[in-house]
Short mmCIF file of C-alpha atoms and ligand atoms in Angstrom, two decimals:
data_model
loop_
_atom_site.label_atom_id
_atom_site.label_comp_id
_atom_site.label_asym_id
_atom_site.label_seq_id
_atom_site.Cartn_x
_atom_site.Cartn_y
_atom_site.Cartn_z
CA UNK A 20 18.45 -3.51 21.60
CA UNK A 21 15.49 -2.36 23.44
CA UNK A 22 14.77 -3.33 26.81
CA UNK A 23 11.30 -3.77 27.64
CA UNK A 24 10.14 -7.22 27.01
CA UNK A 25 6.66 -6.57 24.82
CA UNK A 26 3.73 -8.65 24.01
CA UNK A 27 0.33 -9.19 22.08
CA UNK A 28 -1.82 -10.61 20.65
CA UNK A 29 -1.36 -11.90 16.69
CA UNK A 30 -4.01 -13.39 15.69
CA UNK A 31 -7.23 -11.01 14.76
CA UNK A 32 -9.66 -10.07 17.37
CA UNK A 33 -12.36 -12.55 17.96
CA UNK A 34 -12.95 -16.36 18.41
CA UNK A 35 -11.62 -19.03 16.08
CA UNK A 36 -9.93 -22.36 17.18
CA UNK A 37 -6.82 -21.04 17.70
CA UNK A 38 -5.30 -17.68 19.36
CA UNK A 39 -1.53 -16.53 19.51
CA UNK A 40 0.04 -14.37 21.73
CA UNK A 41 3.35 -13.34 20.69
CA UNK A 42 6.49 -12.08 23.73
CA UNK A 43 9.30 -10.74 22.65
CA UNK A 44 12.33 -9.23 24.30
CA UNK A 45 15.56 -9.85 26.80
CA UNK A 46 13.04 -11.18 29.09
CA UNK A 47 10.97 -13.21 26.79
CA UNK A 48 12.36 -16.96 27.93
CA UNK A 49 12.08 -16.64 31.69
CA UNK A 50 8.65 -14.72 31.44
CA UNK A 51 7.39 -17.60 29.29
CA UNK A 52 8.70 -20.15 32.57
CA UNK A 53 6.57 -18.07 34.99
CA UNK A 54 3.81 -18.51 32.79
CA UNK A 55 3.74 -21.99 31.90
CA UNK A 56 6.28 -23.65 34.28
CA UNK A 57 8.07 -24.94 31.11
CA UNK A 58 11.64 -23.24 29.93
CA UNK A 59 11.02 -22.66 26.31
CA UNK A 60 13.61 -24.16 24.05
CA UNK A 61 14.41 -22.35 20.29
CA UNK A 62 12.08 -23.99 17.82
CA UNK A 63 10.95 -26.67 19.96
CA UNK A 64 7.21 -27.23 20.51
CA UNK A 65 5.89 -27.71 23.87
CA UNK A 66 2.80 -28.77 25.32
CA UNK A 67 1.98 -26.53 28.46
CA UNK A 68 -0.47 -25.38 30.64
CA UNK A 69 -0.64 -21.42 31.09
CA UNK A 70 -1.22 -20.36 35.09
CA UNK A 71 -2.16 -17.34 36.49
CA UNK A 72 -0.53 -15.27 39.60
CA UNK A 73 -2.69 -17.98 42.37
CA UNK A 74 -1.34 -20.87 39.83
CA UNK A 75 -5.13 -21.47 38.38
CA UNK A 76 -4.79 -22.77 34.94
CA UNK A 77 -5.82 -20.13 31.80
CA UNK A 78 -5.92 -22.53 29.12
CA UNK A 79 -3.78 -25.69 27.82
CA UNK A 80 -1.50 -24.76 24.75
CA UNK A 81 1.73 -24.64 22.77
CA UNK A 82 4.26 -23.00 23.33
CA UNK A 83 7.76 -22.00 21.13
CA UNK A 84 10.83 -20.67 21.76
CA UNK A 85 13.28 -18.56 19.12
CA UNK A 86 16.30 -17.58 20.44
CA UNK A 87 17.53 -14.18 19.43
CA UNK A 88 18.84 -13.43 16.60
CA UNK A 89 17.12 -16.72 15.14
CA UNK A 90 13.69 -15.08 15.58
CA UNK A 91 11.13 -12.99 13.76
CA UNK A 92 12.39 -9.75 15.66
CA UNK A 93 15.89 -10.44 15.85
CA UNK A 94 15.16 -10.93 20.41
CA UNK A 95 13.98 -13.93 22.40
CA UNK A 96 10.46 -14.80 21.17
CA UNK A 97 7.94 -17.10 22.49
CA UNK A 98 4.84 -17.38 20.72
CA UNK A 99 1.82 -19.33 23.37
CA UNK A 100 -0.80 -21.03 21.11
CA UNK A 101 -3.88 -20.95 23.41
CA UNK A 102 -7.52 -21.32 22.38
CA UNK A 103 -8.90 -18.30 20.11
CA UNK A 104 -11.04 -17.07 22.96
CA UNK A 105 -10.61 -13.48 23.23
CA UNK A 106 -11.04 -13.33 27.55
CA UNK A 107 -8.07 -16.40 27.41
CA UNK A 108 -6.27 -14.54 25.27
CA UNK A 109 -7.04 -11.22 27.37
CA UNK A 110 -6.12 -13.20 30.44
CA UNK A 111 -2.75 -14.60 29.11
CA UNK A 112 -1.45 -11.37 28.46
CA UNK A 113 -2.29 -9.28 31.44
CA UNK A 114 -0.15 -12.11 32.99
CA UNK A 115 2.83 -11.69 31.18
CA UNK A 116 2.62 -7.67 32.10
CA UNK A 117 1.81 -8.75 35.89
CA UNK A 118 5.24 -10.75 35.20
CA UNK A 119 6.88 -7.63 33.98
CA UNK A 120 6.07 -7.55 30.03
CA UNK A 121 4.86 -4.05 28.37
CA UNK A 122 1.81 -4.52 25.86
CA UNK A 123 3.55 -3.90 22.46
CA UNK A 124 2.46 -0.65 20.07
CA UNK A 125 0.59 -1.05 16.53
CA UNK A 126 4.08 -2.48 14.55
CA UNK A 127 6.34 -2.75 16.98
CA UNK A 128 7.11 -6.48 16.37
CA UNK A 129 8.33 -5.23 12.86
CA UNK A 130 9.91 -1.94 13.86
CA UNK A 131 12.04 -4.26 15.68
CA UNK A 132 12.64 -6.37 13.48
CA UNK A 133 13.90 -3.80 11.18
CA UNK A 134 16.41 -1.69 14.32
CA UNK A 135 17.62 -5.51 14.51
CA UNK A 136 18.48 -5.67 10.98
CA UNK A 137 16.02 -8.49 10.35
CA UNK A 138 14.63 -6.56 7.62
CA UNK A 139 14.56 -3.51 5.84
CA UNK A 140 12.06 -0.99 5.76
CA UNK A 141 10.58 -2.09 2.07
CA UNK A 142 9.99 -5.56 3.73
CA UNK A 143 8.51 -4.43 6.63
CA UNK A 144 6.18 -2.70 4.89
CA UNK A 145 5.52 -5.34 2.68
CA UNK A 146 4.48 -7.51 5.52
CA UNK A 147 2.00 -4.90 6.23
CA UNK A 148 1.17 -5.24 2.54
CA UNK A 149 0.83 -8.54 2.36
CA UNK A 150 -1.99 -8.90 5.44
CA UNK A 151 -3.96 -6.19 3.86
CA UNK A 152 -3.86 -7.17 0.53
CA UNK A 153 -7.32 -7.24 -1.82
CA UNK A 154 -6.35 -9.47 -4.33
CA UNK A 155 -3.81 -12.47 -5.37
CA UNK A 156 -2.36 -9.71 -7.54
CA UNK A 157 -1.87 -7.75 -4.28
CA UNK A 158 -0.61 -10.45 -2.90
CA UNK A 159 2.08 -11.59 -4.60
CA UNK A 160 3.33 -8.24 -5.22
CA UNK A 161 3.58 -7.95 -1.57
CA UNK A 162 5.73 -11.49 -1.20
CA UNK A 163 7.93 -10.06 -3.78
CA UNK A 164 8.56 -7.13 -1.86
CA UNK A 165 9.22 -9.12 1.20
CA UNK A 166 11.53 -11.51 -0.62
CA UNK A 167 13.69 -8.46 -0.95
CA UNK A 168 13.01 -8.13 -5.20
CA UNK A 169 12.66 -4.32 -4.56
CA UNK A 170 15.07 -4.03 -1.91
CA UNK A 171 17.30 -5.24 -4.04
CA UNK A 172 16.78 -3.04 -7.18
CA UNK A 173 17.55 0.11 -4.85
CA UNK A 174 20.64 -1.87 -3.40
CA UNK A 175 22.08 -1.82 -6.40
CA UNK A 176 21.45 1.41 -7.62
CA UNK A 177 22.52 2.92 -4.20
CA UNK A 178 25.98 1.09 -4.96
CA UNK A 179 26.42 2.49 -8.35
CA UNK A 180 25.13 6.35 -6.99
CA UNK A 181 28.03 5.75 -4.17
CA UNK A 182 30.74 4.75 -6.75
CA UNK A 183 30.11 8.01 -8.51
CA UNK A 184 30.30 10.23 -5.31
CA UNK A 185 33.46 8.27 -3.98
CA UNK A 186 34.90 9.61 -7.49
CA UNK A 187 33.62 13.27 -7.32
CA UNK A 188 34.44 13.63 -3.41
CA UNK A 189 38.25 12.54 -4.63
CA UNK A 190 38.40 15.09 -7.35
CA UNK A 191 37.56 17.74 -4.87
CA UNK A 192 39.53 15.91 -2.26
CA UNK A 193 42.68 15.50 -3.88
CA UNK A 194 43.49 18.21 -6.79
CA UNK A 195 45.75 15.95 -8.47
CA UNK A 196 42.41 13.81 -9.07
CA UNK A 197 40.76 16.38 -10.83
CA UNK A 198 38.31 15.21 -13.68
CA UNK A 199 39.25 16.47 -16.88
CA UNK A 200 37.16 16.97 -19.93
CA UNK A 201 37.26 13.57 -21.08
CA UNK A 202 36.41 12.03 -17.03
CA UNK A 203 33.29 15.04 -16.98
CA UNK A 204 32.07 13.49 -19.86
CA UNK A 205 32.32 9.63 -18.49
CA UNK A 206 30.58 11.38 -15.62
CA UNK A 207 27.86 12.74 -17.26
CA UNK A 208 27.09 9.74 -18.83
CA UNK A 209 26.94 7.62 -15.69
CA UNK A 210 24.58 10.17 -14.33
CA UNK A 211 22.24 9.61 -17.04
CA UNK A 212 22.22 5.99 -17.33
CA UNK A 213 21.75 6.00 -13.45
CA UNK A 214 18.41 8.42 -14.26
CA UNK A 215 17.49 6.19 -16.75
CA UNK A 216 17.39 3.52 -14.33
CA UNK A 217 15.69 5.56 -11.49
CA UNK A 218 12.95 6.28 -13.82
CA UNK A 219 12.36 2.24 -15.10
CA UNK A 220 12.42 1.84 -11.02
CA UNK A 221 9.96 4.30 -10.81
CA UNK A 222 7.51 2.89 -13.77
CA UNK A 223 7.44 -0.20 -11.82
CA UNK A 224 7.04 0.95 -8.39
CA UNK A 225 4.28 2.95 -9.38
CA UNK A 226 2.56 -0.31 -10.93
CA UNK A 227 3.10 -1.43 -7.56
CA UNK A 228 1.46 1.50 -5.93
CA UNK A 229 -1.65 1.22 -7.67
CA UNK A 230 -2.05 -2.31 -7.53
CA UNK A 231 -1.66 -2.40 -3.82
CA UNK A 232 -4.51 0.38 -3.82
CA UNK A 233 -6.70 -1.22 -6.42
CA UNK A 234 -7.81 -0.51 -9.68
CA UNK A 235 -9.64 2.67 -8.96
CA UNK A 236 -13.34 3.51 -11.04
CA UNK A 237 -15.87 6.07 -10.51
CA UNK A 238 -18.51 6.13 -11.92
CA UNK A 239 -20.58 9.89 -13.00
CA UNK A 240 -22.76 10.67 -15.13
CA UNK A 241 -26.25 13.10 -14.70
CA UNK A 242 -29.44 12.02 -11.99
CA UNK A 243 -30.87 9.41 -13.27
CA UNK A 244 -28.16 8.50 -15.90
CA UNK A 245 -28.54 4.68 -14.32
CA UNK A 246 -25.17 4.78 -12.75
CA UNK A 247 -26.47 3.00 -9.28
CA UNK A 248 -27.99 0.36 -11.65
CA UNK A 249 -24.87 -0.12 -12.98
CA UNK A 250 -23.10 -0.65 -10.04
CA UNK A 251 -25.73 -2.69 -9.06
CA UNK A 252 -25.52 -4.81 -12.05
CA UNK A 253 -21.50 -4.65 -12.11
CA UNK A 254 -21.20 -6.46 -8.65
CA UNK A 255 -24.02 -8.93 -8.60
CA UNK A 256 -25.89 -6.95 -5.60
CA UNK A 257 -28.75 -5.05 -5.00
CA UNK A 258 -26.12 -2.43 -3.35
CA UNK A 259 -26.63 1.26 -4.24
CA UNK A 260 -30.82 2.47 -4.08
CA UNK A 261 -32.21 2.96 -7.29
CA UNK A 262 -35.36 5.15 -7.91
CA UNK A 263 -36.82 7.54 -10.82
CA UNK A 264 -36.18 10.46 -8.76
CA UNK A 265 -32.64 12.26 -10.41
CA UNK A 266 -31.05 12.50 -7.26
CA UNK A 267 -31.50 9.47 -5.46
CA UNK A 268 -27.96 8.75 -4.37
CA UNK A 269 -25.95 11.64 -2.67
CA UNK A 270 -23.00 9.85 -0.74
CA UNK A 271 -20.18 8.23 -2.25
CA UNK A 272 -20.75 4.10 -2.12
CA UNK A 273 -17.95 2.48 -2.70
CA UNK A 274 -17.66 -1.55 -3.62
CA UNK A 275 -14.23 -3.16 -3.54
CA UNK A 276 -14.26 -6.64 -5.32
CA UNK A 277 -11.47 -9.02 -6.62
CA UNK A 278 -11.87 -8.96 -9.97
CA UNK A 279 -9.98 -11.94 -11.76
CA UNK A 280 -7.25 -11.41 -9.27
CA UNK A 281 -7.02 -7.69 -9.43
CA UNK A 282 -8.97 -5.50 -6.24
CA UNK A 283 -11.06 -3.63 -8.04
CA UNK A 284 -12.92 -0.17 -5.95
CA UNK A 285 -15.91 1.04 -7.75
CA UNK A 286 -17.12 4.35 -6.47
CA UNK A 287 -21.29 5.62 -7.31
CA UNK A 288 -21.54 8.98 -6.69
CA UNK A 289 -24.25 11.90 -6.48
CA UNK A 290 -25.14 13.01 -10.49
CA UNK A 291 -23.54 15.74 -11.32
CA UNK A 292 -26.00 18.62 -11.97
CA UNK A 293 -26.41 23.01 -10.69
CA UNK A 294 -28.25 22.60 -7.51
CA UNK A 295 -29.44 24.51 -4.95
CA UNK A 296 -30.31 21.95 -2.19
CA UNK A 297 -27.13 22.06 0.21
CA UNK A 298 -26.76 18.61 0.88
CA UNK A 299 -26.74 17.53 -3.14
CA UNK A 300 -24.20 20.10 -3.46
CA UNK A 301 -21.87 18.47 -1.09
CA UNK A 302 -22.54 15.25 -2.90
CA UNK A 303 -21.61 16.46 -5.98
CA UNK A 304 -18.25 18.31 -4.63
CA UNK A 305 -17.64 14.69 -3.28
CA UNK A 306 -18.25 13.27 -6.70
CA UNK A 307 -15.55 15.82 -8.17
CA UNK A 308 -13.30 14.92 -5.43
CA UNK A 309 -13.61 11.36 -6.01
CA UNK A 310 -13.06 11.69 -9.52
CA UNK A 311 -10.06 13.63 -9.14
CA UNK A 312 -8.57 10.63 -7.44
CA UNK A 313 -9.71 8.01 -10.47
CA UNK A 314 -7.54 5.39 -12.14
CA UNK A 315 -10.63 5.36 -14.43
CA UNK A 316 -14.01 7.78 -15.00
CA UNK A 317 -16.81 5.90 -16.12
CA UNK A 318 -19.19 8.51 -17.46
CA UNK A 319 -22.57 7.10 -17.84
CA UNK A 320 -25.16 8.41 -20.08
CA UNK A 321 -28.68 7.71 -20.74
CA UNK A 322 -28.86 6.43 -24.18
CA UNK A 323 -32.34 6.73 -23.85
CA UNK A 324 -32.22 10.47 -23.27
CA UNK A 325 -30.27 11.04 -26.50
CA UNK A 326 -27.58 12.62 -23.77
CA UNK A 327 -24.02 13.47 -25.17
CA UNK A 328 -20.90 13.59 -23.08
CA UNK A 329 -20.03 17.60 -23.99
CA UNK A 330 -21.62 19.65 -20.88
CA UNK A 331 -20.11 16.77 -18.38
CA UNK A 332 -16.60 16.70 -19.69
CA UNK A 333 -15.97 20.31 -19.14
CA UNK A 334 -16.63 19.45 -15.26
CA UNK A 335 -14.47 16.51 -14.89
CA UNK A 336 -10.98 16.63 -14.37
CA UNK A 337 -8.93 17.40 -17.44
CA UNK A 338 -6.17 15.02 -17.24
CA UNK A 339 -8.20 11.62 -16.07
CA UNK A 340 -9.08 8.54 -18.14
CA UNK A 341 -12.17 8.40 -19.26
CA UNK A 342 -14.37 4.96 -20.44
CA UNK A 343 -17.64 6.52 -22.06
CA UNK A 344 -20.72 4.23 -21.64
CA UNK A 345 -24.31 4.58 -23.07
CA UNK A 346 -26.79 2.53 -20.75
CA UNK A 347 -30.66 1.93 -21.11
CA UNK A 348 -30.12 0.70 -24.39
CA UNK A 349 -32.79 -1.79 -23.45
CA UNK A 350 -34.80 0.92 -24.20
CA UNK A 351 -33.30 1.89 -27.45
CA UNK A 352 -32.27 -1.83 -29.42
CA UNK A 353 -31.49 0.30 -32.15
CA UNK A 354 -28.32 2.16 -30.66
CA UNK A 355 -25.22 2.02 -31.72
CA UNK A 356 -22.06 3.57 -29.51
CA UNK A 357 -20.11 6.55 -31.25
CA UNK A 358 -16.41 5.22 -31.50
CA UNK A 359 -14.66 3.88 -28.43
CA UNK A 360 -17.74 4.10 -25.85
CA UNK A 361 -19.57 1.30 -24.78
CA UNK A 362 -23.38 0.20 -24.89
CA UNK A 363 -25.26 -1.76 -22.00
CA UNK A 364 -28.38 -1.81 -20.27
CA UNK A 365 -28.16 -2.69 -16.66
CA UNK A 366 -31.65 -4.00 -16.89
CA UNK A 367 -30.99 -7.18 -18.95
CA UNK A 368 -27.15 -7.33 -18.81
CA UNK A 369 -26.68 -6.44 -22.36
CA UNK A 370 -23.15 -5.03 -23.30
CA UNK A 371 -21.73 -6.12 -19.90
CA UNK A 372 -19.16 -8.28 -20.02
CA UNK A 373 -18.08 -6.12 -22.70
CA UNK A 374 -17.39 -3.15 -19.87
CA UNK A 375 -16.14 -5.65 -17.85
CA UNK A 376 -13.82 -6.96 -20.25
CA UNK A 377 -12.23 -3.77 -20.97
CA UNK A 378 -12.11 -2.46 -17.61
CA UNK A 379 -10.27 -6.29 -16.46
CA UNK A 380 -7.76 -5.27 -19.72
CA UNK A 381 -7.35 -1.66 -18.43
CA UNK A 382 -6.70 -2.51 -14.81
CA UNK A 383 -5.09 -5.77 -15.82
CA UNK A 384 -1.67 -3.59 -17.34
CA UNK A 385 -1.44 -2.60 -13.66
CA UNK A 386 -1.29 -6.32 -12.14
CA UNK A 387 1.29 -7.11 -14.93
CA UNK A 388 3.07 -10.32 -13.44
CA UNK A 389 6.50 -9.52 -11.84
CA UNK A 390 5.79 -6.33 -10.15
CA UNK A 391 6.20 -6.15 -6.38
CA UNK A 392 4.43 -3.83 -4.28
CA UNK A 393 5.15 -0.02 -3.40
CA UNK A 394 3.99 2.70 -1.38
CA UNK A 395 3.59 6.47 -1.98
CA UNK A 396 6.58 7.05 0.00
CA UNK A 397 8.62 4.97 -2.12
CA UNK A 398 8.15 6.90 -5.18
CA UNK A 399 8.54 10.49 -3.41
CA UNK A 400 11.67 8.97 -2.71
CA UNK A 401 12.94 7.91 -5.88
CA UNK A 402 10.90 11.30 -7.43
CA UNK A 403 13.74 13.61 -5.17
CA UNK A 404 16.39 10.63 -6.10
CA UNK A 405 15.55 11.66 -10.06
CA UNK A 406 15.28 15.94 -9.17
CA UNK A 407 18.63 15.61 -7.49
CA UNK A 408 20.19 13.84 -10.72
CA UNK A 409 18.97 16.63 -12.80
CA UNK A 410 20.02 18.63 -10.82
CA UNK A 411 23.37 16.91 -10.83
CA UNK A 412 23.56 17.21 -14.41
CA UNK A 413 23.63 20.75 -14.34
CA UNK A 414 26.51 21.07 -12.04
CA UNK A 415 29.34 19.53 -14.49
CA UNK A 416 31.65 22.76 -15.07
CA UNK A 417 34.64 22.95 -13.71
CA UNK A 418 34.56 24.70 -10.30
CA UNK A 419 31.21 23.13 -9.18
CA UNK A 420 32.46 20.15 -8.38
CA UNK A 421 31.04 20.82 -4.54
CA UNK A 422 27.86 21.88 -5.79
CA UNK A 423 27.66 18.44 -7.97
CA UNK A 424 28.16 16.36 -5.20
CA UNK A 425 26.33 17.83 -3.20
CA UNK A 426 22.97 17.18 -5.49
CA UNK A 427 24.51 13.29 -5.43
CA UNK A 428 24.46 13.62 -1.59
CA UNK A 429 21.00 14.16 -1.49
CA UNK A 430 20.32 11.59 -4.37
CA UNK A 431 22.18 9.06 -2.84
CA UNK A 432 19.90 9.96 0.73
CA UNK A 433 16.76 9.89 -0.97
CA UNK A 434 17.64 6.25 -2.01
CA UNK A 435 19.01 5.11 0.99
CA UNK A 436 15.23 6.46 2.96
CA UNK A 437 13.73 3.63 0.84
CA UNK A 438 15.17 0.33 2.16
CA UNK A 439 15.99 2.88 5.57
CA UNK A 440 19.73 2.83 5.51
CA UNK A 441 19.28 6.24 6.30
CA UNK A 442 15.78 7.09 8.85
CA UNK A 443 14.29 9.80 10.85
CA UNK A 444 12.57 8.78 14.17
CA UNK A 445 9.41 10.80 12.63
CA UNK A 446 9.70 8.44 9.43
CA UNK A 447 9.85 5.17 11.51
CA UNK A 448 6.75 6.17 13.84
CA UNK A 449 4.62 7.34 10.94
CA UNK A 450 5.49 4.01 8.78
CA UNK A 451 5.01 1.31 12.00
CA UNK A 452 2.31 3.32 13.91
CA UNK A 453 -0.14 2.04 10.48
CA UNK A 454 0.40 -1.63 11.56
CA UNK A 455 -1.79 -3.23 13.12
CA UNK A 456 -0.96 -4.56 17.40
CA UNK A 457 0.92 -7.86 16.98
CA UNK A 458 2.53 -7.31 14.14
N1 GTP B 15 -34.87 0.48 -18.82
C1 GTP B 15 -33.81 0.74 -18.07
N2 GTP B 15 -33.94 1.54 -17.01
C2 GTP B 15 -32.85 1.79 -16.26
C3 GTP B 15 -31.59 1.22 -16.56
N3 GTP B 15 -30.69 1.65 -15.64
C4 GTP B 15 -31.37 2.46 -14.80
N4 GTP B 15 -32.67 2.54 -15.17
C5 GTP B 15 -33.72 3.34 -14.49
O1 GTP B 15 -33.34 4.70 -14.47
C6 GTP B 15 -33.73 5.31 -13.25
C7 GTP B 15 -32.50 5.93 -12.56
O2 GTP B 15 -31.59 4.91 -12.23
P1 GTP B 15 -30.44 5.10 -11.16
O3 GTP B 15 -29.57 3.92 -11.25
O4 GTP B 15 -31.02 5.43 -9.82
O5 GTP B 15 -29.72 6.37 -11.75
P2 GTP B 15 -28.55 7.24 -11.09
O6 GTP B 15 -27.67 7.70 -12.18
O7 GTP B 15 -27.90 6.49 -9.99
O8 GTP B 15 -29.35 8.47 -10.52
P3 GTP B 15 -28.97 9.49 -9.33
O9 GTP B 15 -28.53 8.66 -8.17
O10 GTP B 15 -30.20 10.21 -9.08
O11 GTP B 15 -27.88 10.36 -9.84
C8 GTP B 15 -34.37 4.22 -12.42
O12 GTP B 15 -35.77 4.32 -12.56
C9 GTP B 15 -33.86 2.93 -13.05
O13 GTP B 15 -34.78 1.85 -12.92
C10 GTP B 15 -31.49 0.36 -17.70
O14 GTP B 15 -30.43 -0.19 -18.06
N5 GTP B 15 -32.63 0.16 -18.42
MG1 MG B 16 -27.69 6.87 -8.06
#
């Protein structure tokens, strides 16, 4: 247990009715009596007035007690429920460090939480999750995660990847052990139902990724194609400038909006084009960039213009989705879309909620009900967890039985980083120093 005594504030910067500051720490319970003359009691609320160093009174408030381990962090916590003023709040804690309390990092409510054994690393990143989520989709992927759905998954899977090592580390361990053809075989085909399960965690973790990014749509197309319009007319707001001259828009604009429950980011960027003018160019190498990055491409043509999708394909990224839409067909009520693209104008609304329809049904697969949230670091992990199987697989002669469980070692490790069984000091800081202070 760690001994400074820490404190912040919890609740977001700014006014509002209410304000928390949150102590935690060996210290926490006779820090809170200095402040408010009251000995906090676990889970009891108590009216109090907090007092500065000369005994002046801050503010009137709450405060609550939670004995350690019975508390958020595993310590002593006492949360002080003051008015949301930000100089009260200000003033409140600069008294608890006169009284010996250290202001807390970004996280550090959490990271202890998780050296206490409160949680495990998926969970405390799922709280993180869960604040900065975009959508109820988000959301609730997020509780899942808390609620220990994933944890749980890599528990178990952890278990079965130790049961096999315990029985590979005896066969090396104890010659009279040894696996012979028929046990290499049973082996083998653990291994392989133990990928197979890896990679189902993976599908669903990486539903869990993107959903806690959003549902990700760029939009390109040449000047003047009418992709700012579009945006424009997407989101309900006069957003993105729109003029006749092809190369109005040079930045990337990007829009996020909760779209039937899913967080939807659509990006306008500069129209793709050979240019000379530097600062169009960089536009456009954003564009590219952007696009590379894309759940979806929106290419946007100008119906009107009679403009096919050939020349822009070969610049976008090979391997990305692409949704082709015609707009200005306003101009052209005759037009009819060449198979799977889609027709609008963003003048009158025509064809719309078509596009949005199909881009709702495209993002929707990725807000499928069940799924719980996930990070990038969660599926490197189980991507080295899966490599190391493989590689396992390869190892099954007799007289590699060192080098096979070795590869389960490391599979076994790269599980274990997940829920943090097994954590670097690096790891810890990089994951908790992206919380916010308070948390
Ligand atoms: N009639 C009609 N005109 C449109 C429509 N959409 C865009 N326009 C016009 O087309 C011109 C270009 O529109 P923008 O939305 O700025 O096109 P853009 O693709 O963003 O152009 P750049 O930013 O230069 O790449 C403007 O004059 C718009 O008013 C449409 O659906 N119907
Ligand atoms: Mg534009």
């Amino acid at each position: 247990m760690s001994e400074d005594t820490i404190t912040a504030s919890a609740t977001p910067p700014g006014r509002g009715a209410i304000g928390i500051v949150r102590l935690s720490g060996t210290r926490a319970f006779p820090l809170a009596l200095a402040l408010t003359g009251v000995a906090p009691r676990h889970r009891r609320v108590q009216r109090v007035t907090f007092r500065d160093a000369a005994g002046e009174p801050i503010d009137e408030g709450l405060q609550i007690g939670f004995r350690g381990p019975r508390s958020f962090t595993g310590e002593d916590c006492v949360e002080f429920h003051a008015h949301g003023a930000p100089v009260v709040l200000a003033m409140l804690e600069e008294r608890l460090v006169e009284l010996g309390a250290r202001r807390a990092r970004p996280g550090e409510f959490s990271e202890r939480a998780f050296l206490n054994g409160k949680i495990d690393l998926i969970q405390a990143e799922a709280i993180a999750d869960l604040i900065a989520a975009g959508s109820r989709a988000a959301a609730r992927a997020a509780l899942r995660s808390l609620s220990g759905v994933f944890s749980a998954r890599v528990q178990s899977l952890a278990e079965a990847m130790l049961a096999l090592r315990v029985e590979v580390e005896a066969a090396i361990d104890f010659p009279e052990e040894a696996l012979d053809l028929s046990g290499r075989e049973a082996l083998a085909a653990r291994i392989a139902s133990l990928s197979a399960a890896i990679d189902a965690l993976r599908a669903e973790a990486e539903r869990g990724f993107r959903l806690r990014e959003g549902f990700h749509v760029v939009l390109l197309g040449r000047p003047n194609a009418g992709k700012s319009s579009l945006l424009n007319a997407l989101i309900g707001e006069d957003r993105a400038i729109v003029t006749p001259v092809p190369g109005t828009t040079r930045d990337l604009l990007r829009e996020c909006l909760d779209f039937g429950g899913l967080a939807l980011t659509l990006v306008d960027t500069a129209g793709l084009r050979e240019t000379e003018e530097a600062v169009e160019a960089e536009g456009i190498r954003r564009a590219l960039a952007e696009a590379s990055r894309a759940d979806l491409m929106l290419l946007v043509l100008d119906a009107a213009a009679a403009e096919t999708p050939e020349p822009l394909l070969e610049k976008l990224p090979v391997d990305g989705d692409i949704l082709t839409v015609y707009t200005k067909i306003d101009l052209l009520p005759e037009f009819h879309p060449p198979p799977g693209a889609l027709a609008v104008s963003a003048k009158t609304g025509q064809g719309l909620d078509r596009l949005r329809a199909c881009l709702a049904e495209r993002g929707g697969a990725l807000a499928a009900e069940g799924s719980f949230s996930a990070r990038q670091r969660h599926l490197e992990a189980l991507a080295r967890c899966r490599g190391h199987l493989e590689a396992a697989s390869g190892r099954m002669r007799p007289g590699e039985e060192e080098l096979l469980a070795e590869e389960l070692r490391l599979a076994h490790r790269a599980l274990a980083e997940i829920t943090g069984e097994v954590s670097s000091e690096e790891l810890l800081g990089a994951i908790f120093s992206s919380f916010c202070i308070g948390k």
